Tab-separated table of C-alpha atoms in Angstrom:
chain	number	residue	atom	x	y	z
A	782	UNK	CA	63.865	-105.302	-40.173
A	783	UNK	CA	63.031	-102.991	-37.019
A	784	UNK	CA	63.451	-99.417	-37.243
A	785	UNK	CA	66.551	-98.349	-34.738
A	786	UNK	CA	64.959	-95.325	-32.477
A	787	UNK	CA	67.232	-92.214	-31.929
A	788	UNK	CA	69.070	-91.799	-29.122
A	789	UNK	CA	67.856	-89.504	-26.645
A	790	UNK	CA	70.105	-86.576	-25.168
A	791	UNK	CA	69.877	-86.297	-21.477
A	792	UNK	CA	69.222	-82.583	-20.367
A	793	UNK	CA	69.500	-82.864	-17.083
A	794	UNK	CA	72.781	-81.450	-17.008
A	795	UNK	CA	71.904	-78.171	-19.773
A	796	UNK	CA	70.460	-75.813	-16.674
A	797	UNK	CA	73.802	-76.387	-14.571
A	798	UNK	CA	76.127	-75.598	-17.989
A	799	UNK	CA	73.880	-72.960	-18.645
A	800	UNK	CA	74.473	-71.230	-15.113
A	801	UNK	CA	78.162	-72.559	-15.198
A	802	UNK	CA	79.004	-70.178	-18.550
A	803	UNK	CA	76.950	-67.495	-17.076
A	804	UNK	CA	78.815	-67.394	-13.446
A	805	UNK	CA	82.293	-67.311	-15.951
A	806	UNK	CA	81.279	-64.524	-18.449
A	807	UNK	CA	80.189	-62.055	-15.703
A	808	UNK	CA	83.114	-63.020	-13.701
A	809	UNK	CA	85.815	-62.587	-16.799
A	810	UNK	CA	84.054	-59.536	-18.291
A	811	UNK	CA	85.491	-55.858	-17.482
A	812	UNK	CA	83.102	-53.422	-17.088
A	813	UNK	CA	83.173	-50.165	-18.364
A	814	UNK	CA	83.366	-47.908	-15.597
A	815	UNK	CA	82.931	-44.162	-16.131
A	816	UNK	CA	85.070	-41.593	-14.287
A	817	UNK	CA	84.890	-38.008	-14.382
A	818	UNK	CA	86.915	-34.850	-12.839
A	819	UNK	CA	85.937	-33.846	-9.209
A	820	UNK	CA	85.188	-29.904	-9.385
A	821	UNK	CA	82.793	-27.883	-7.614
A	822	UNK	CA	80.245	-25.901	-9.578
A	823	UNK	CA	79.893	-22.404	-8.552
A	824	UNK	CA	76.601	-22.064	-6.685
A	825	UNK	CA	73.641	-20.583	-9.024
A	826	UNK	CA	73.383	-16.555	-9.638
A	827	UNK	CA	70.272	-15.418	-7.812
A	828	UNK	CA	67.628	-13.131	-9.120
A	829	UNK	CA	68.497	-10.060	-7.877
A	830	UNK	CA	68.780	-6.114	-9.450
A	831	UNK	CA	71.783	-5.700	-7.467
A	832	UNK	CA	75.037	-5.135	-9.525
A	833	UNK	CA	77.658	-7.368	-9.121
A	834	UNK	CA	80.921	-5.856	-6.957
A	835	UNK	CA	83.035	-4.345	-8.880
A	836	UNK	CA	86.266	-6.100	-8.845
A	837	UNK	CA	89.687	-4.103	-9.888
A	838	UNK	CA	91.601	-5.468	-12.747
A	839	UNK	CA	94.975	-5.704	-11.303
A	840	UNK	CA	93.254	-8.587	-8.939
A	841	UNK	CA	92.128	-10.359	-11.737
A	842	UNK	CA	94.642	-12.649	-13.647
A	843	UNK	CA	93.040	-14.183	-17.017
A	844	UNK	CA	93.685	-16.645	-18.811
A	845	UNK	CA	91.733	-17.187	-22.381
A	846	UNK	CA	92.105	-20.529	-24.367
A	847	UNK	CA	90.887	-19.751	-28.005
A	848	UNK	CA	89.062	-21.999	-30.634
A	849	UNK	CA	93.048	-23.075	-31.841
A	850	UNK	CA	93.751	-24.018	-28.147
A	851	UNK	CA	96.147	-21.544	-28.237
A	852	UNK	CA	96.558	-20.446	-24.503
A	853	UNK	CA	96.772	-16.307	-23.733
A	854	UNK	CA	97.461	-15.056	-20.165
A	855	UNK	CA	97.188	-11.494	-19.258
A	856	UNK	CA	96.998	-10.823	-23.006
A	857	UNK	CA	100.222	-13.018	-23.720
A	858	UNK	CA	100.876	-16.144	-25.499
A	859	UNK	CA	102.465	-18.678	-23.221
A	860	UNK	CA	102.944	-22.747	-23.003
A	861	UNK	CA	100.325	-24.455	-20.550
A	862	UNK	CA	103.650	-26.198	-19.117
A	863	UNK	CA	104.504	-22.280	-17.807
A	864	UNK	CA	101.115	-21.352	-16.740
A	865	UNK	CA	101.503	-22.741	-13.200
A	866	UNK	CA	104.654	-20.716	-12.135
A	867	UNK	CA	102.595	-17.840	-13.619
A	868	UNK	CA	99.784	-18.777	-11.735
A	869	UNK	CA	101.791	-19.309	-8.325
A	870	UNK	CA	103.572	-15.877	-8.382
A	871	UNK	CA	99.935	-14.192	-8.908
A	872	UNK	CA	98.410	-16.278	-5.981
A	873	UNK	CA	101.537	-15.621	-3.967
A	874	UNK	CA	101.297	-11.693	-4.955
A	875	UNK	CA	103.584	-8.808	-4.138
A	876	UNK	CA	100.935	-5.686	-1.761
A	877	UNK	CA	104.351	-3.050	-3.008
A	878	UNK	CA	103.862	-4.362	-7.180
A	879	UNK	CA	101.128	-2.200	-8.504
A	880	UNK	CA	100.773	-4.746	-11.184
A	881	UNK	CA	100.065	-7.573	-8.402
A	882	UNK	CA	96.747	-8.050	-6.243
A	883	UNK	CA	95.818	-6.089	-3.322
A	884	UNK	CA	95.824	-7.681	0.085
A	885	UNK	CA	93.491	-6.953	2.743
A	886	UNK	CA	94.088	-7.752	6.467
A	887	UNK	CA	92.000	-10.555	6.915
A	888	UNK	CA	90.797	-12.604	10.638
A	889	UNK	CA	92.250	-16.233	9.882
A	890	UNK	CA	91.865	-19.063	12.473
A	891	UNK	CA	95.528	-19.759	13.998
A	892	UNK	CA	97.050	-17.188	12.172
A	893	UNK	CA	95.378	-14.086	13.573
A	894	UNK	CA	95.132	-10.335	11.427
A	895	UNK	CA	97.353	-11.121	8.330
A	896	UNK	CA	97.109	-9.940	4.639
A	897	UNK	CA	95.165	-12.046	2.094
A	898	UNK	CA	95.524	-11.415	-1.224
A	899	UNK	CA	92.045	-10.372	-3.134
A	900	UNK	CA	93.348	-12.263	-6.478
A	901	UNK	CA	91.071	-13.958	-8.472
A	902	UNK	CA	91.681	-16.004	-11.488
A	903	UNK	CA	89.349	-15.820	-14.624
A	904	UNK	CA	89.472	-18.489	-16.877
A	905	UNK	CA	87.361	-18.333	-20.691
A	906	UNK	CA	87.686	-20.521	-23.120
A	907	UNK	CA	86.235	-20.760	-26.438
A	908	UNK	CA	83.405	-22.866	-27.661
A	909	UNK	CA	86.103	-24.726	-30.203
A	910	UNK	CA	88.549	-25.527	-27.219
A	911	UNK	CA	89.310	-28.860	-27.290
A	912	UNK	CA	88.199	-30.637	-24.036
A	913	UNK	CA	91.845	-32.203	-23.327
A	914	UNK	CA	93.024	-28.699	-23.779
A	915	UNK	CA	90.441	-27.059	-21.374
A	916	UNK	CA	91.233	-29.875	-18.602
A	917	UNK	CA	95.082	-29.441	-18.971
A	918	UNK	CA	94.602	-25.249	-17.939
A	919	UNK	CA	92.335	-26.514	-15.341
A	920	UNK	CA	94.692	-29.115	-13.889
A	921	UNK	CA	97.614	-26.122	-13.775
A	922	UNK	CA	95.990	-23.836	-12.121
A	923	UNK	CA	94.697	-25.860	-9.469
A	924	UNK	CA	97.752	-27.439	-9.440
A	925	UNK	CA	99.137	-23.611	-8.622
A	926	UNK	CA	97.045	-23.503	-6.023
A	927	UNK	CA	98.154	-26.762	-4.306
A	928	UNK	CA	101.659	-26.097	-4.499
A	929	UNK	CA	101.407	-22.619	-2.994
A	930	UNK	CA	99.376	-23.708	-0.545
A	931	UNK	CA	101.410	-26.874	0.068
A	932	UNK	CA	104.619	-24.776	0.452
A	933	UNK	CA	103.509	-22.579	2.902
A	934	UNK	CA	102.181	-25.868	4.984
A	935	UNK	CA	106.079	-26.493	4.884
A	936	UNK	CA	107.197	-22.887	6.401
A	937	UNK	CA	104.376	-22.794	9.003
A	938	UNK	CA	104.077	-26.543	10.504
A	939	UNK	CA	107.102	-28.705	8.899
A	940	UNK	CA	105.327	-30.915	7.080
A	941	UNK	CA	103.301	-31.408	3.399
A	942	UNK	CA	99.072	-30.873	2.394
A	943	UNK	CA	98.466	-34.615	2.070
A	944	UNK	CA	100.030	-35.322	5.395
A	945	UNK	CA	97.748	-32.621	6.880
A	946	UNK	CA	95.216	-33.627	5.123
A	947	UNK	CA	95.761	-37.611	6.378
A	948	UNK	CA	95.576	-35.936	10.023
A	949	UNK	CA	92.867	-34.196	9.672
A	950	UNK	CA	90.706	-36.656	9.630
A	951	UNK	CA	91.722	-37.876	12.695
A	952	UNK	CA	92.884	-34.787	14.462
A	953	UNK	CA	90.326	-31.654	14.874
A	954	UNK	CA	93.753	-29.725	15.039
A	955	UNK	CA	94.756	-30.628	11.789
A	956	UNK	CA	91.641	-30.120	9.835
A	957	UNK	CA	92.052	-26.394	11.429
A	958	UNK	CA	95.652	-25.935	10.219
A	959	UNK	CA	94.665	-27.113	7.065
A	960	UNK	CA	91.528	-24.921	6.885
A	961	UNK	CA	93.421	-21.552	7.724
A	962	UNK	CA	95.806	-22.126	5.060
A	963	UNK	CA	92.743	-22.698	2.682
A	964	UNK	CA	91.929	-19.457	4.031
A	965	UNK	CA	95.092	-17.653	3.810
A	966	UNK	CA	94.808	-18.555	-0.228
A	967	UNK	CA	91.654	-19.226	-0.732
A	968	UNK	CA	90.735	-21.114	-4.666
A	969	UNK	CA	89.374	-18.560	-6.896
A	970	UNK	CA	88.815	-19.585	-10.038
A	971	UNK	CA	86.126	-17.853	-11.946
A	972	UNK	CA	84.602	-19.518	-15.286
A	973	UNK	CA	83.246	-16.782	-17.453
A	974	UNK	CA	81.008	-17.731	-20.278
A	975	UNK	CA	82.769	-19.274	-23.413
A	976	UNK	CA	83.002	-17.455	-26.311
A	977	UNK	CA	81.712	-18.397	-30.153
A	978	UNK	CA	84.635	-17.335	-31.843
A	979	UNK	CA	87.949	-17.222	-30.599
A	980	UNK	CA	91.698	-16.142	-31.971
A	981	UNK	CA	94.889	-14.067	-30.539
């Protein structure tokens, strides 16, 4: 009786399933992508034996978040949903409220000789401060600074920040509106070095 030989399996095709499975797995995977918080670094402290200026402490509005992400502004306890208003009125200021920041006549594009306020806010948090509690006081307070900035857009030219902002890309105008009131309140937000230990 003659043996039966096996069958042979044609390959042919195995390269073109191959390629076939890998074109569908790279199409139908989802990628990881990571994303991250735009914020600009303040530029690096240069060697030098001069002291830093001295800066009064009724310009200076701070806000501490301790190791309990517990938040404390101007030495109070508060909510992080009331630090913004806080924030604003600071920014905003008051030159006849000792307890507000000084202004100084300032040369602003557009605007001319006007009063800018010399407030700064400091912001120290605690080496235990949770990170989704350090990026919530970060998002208010530059929140604050949009929304007084964006307000005062609305008294001066009629119309919003991301509208300006929208124009100034295509209109040198614009981008020099929106500039000046950058100028008018400018962003200061100081970072001061976290702390070991924190509490109230």
């Amino acid at each position: 009786m003659a043996r039966r030989e096996a069958p042979e399996i044609n390959a042919g095709s195995m390269a073109d399933i191959a390629f076939l499975l890998l074109i569908f797995f790279l199409v139908t995977t989802t990628m990881d992508v990571d994303t991250g918080l735009t914020r600009k670094l303040p530029p690096p402290i240069e060697d030098t034996n001069e002291p830093p200026p001295e800066v009064k402490q009724r310009n200076v509005f701070k806000v501490l978040v301790n190791a309990n992400d517990d938040l404390l502004v101007e030495g109070e306890v508060m909510l992080v949903s009331n630090l913004r208003e806080e924030a604003k009125k600071f920014i905003i200021g008051d030159a006849s409220d000792e307890s507000m920041p000084e202004f100084k006549i300032t040369e602003v594009p557009i605007f001319g000789r006007i009063p800018v306020s010399k407030q700064i806010v400091s912001l120290q948090n605690d080496r235990g401060t949770s990170y989704e509690m350090y990026i919530k006081v970060q998002d208010e307070l530059v929140a604050a600074y949009n929304e007084v900035r964006d307000e005062y857009v609305k008294e001066k030219f009629g119309s919003t920040i991301k509208e300006k902002e929208k124009k100034a890309a295509l209109s040198k105008k614009a981008e020099e509106q929106l500039e000046a009131v950058k100028a008018v309140y400018p962003q200061r937000i100081s970072e001061a070095e976290p702390k070991d230990k924190g509490g109230k």
